[in-house]
Amino acid sequence: MSIKIHIDVTLLPLTGGQSIVEVKGERVSQCLEELRAQFPGLKQMFDNEGNLWSDISLYLNRHSIYSDQPVKDGDELTIEVGVAGG
């Protein structure tokens, strides 16, 4: 299954400037693993147990997700990084 991942602008230096990356997988976790394999610098998005940092949000077809959901061919996954400041 081919899934498009839209990469947050703050992560573009870690993907060589690619804002959309195609990966294969049957679940969100598999897609993220393939993304991390293609771009090892993205490992900083994950803690020591392999979980995403809490300031990173995932959207599957524009719907917020919080768990490892199945994906189907043509789905789009979006990674957004929360930015704090003041």
Coordinates of N, CA and C in Angstrom, one line a residue:
M1 N 0.8 -1.2 0.0 CA 0.0 0.0 0.0 C 0.9 1.2 0.0
S2 N 0.5 2.2 -0.8 CA 1.3 3.4 -0.9 C 0.6 4.5 -0.1
I3 N 1.3 5.1 0.8 CA 0.7 6.1 1.7 C 1.6 7.4 1.5
K4 N 1.0 8.5 1.4 CA 1.8 9.8 1.3 C 1.8 10.4 2.7
I5 N 3.0 10.8 3.1 CA 3.2 11.4 4.4 C 3.6 12.9 4.1
H6 N 2.8 13.8 4.7 CA 3.1 15.2 4.5 C 3.9 15.6 5.8
I7 N 5.1 16.2 5.5 CA 6.1 16.5 6.6 C 6.0 17.9 7.0
D8 N 6.0 18.2 8.3 CA 5.9 19.5 8.9 C 7.2 20.3 8.4
V9 N 7.0 21.6 8.1 CA 8.1 22.4 7.6 C 9.3 22.4 8.5
T10 N 9.1 22.2 9.8 CA 10.2 22.3 10.7 C 11.1 21.0 10.6
L11 N 10.6 20.0 10.0 CA 11.3 18.7 9.8 C 12.0 18.6 8.4
L12 N 11.8 19.6 7.5 CA 12.3 19.5 6.2 C 13.8 19.4 6.1
P13 N 14.6 20.0 7.0 CA 16.0 19.8 6.9 C 16.4 18.3 7.2
L14 N 15.6 17.5 7.8 CA 15.9 16.1 8.1 C 15.4 15.2 7.0
T15 N 14.7 15.8 6.0 CA 14.2 14.9 4.9 C 14.8 15.4 3.6
G16 N 15.8 16.2 3.6 CA 16.4 16.8 2.4 C 15.5 17.7 1.7
G17 N 14.6 18.4 2.4 CA 13.7 19.3 1.8 C 12.4 18.7 1.3
Q18 N 12.3 17.4 1.4 CA 11.1 16.7 0.8 C 9.9 17.0 1.8
S19 N 8.8 17.6 1.2 CA 7.7 17.8 2.1 C 6.6 16.7 2.0
I20 N 6.7 15.9 1.0 CA 5.8 14.7 0.8 C 6.7 13.5 0.5
V21 N 6.5 12.5 1.3 CA 7.3 11.2 1.1 C 6.3 10.1 1.0
E22 N 6.5 9.2 0.0 CA 5.6 8.0 -0.1 C 6.3 6.8 0.6
V23 N 5.5 6.1 1.4 CA 5.9 4.9 2.1 C 4.9 3.8 1.9
K24 N 5.3 2.7 2.4 CA 4.4 1.5 2.3 C 4.1 1.0 3.7
G25 N 2.9 0.5 4.0 CA 2.6 0.0 5.3 C 1.2 -0.3 5.4
E26 N 0.8 -1.1 6.4 CA -0.6 -1.5 6.6 C -1.1 -0.8 7.8
R27 N -0.2 -0.2 8.6 CA -0.6 0.5 9.9 C 0.2 1.8 9.9
V28 N -0.3 2.7 10.7 CA 0.4 4.0 10.9 C 1.8 3.8 11.4
S29 N 2.0 2.9 12.3 CA 3.3 2.6 12.9 C 4.3 2.1 11.8
Q30 N 3.8 1.2 10.9 CA 4.7 0.7 9.9 C 5.1 1.8 8.9
C31 N 4.2 2.7 8.6 CA 4.5 3.9 7.8 C 5.6 4.8 8.4
L32 N 5.4 5.0 9.7 CA 6.4 5.8 10.4 C 7.8 5.1 10.5
E33 N 7.8 3.8 10.7 CA 9.0 3.1 10.7 C 9.7 3.2 9.3
E34 N 9.0 3.1 8.2 CA 9.6 3.2 6.9 C 10.1 4.6 6.7
L35 N 9.4 5.6 7.2 CA 9.8 7.0 7.1 C 11.1 7.2 7.8
R36 N 11.2 6.6 9.0 CA 12.4 6.7 9.8 C 13.6 6.0 9.2
A37 N 13.3 4.9 8.5 CA 14.4 4.1 7.9 C 14.9 4.9 6.7
Q38 N 14.0 5.7 6.0 CA 14.5 6.5 4.8 C 15.2 7.7 5.3
F39 N 14.9 8.3 6.4 CA 15.4 9.5 6.9 C 15.8 9.3 8.4
P40 N 17.0 8.7 8.7 CA 17.4 8.4 10.0 C 17.4 9.6 11.0
G41 N 17.6 10.8 10.4 CA 17.5 12.0 11.3 C 16.2 12.2 12.0
L42 N 15.2 11.6 11.4 CA 13.8 11.8 12.0 C 13.7 11.0 13.3
K43 N 14.7 10.2 13.7 CA 14.6 9.5 15.0 C 14.4 10.4 16.2
Q44 N 14.8 11.7 16.0 CA 14.6 12.6 17.1 C 13.1 12.9 17.4
M45 N 12.2 12.5 16.5 CA 10.8 12.6 16.8 C 10.3 11.6 17.8
F46 N 11.1 10.6 18.1 CA 10.7 9.4 18.9 C 11.5 9.4 20.2
D47 N 10.8 8.9 21.3 CA 11.5 8.7 22.5 C 12.3 7.3 22.5
N48 N 12.9 6.9 23.6 CA 13.7 5.7 23.6 C 12.9 4.4 23.4
E49 N 11.5 4.5 23.7 CA 10.7 3.3 23.4 C 10.1 3.3 22.0
G50 N 10.4 4.3 21.2 CA 9.9 4.4 19.8 C 8.6 5.1 19.7
N51 N 8.1 5.8 20.8 CA 6.9 6.5 20.7 C 7.1 7.9 20.3
L52 N 6.2 8.5 19.5 CA 6.3 9.9 19.1 C 6.3 10.8 20.3
W53 N 7.1 11.9 20.3 CA 7.1 12.9 21.3 C 5.7 13.5 21.4
S54 N 5.3 14.0 22.6 CA 4.0 14.5 22.8 C 3.7 15.8 22.0
D55 N 4.7 16.5 21.5 CA 4.4 17.7 20.8 C 4.2 17.5 19.3
I56 N 4.2 16.2 18.9 CA 4.0 15.8 17.5 C 2.6 15.3 17.3
S57 N 1.9 15.9 16.4 CA 0.5 15.4 16.1 C 0.4 14.7 14.8
L58 N -0.4 13.7 14.7 CA -0.6 12.9 13.5 C -2.0 13.1 13.0
Y59 N -2.2 13.2 11.7 CA -3.5 13.3 11.1 C -3.6 12.3 9.9
L60 N -4.6 11.5 9.9 CA -4.9 10.6 8.8 C -6.0 11.1 8.0
N61 N -5.8 11.4 6.8 CA -6.8 12.0 5.9 C -7.5 13.2 6.6
R62 N -6.7 14.0 7.2 CA -7.1 15.3 7.9 C -7.9 15.1 9.2
H63 N -7.9 13.8 9.7 CA -8.5 13.6 11.0 C -7.4 13.2 12.0
S64 N -7.5 13.9 13.2 CA -6.5 13.6 14.2 C -6.6 12.2 14.7
I65 N -5.4 11.6 14.9 CA -5.3 10.2 15.3 C -4.4 10.1 16.5
Y66 N -4.7 9.2 17.4 CA -3.9 9.0 18.6 C -3.4 7.6 18.8
S67 N -3.8 6.7 17.9 CA -3.4 5.3 18.1 C -2.9 4.8 16.7
D68 N -2.4 3.6 16.8 CA -1.8 2.9 15.6 C -3.0 2.3 14.8
Q69 N -3.4 3.1 13.8 CA -4.6 2.7 13.0 C -4.2 2.1 11.7
P70 N -5.0 1.2 11.1 CA -4.7 0.7 9.8 C -4.8 1.8 8.8
V71 N -4.1 1.6 7.7 CA -4.2 2.6 6.6 C -4.4 1.8 5.3
K72 N -4.9 2.5 4.3 CA -5.2 1.8 3.0 C -4.5 2.6 1.9
D73 N -4.4 2.0 0.8 CA -3.8 2.6 -0.4 C -4.4 4.0 -0.7
G74 N -3.5 5.0 -0.8 CA -4.0 6.3 -1.1 C -4.3 7.2 0.1
D75 N -4.2 6.7 1.3 CA -4.3 7.5 2.5 C -3.2 8.5 2.6
E76 N -3.5 9.6 3.3 CA -2.5 10.6 3.5 C -2.3 10.8 5.0
L77 N -1.1 10.8 5.4 CA -0.7 11.0 6.8 C 0.0 12.3 6.9
T78 N -0.4 13.1 7.9 CA 0.3 14.4 8.1 C 1.0 14.4 9.4
I79 N 2.2 14.9 9.5 CA 3.0 15.0 10.7 C 3.1 16.5 11.0
E80 N 2.6 17.0 12.1 CA 2.8 18.4 12.5 C 3.5 18.5 13.9
V81 N 4.4 19.4 13.9 CA 5.2 19.6 15.2 C 4.6 20.9 15.9
G82 N 4.2 20.7 17.1 CA 3.8 21.9 17.9 C 4.9 22.8 18.2
V83 N 4.7 24.0 18.1 CA 5.8 25.0 18.4 C 5.3 25.9 19.5
A84 N 6.1 26.0 20.6 CA 5.7 26.8 21.7 C 6.6 28.1 21.7
G85 N 6.2 29.1 22.3 CA 7.0 30.3 22.4 C 6.2 31.4 23.1
G86 N 6.8 32.4 23.3 CA 6.1 33.5 24.1 C 6.9 34.7 24.2

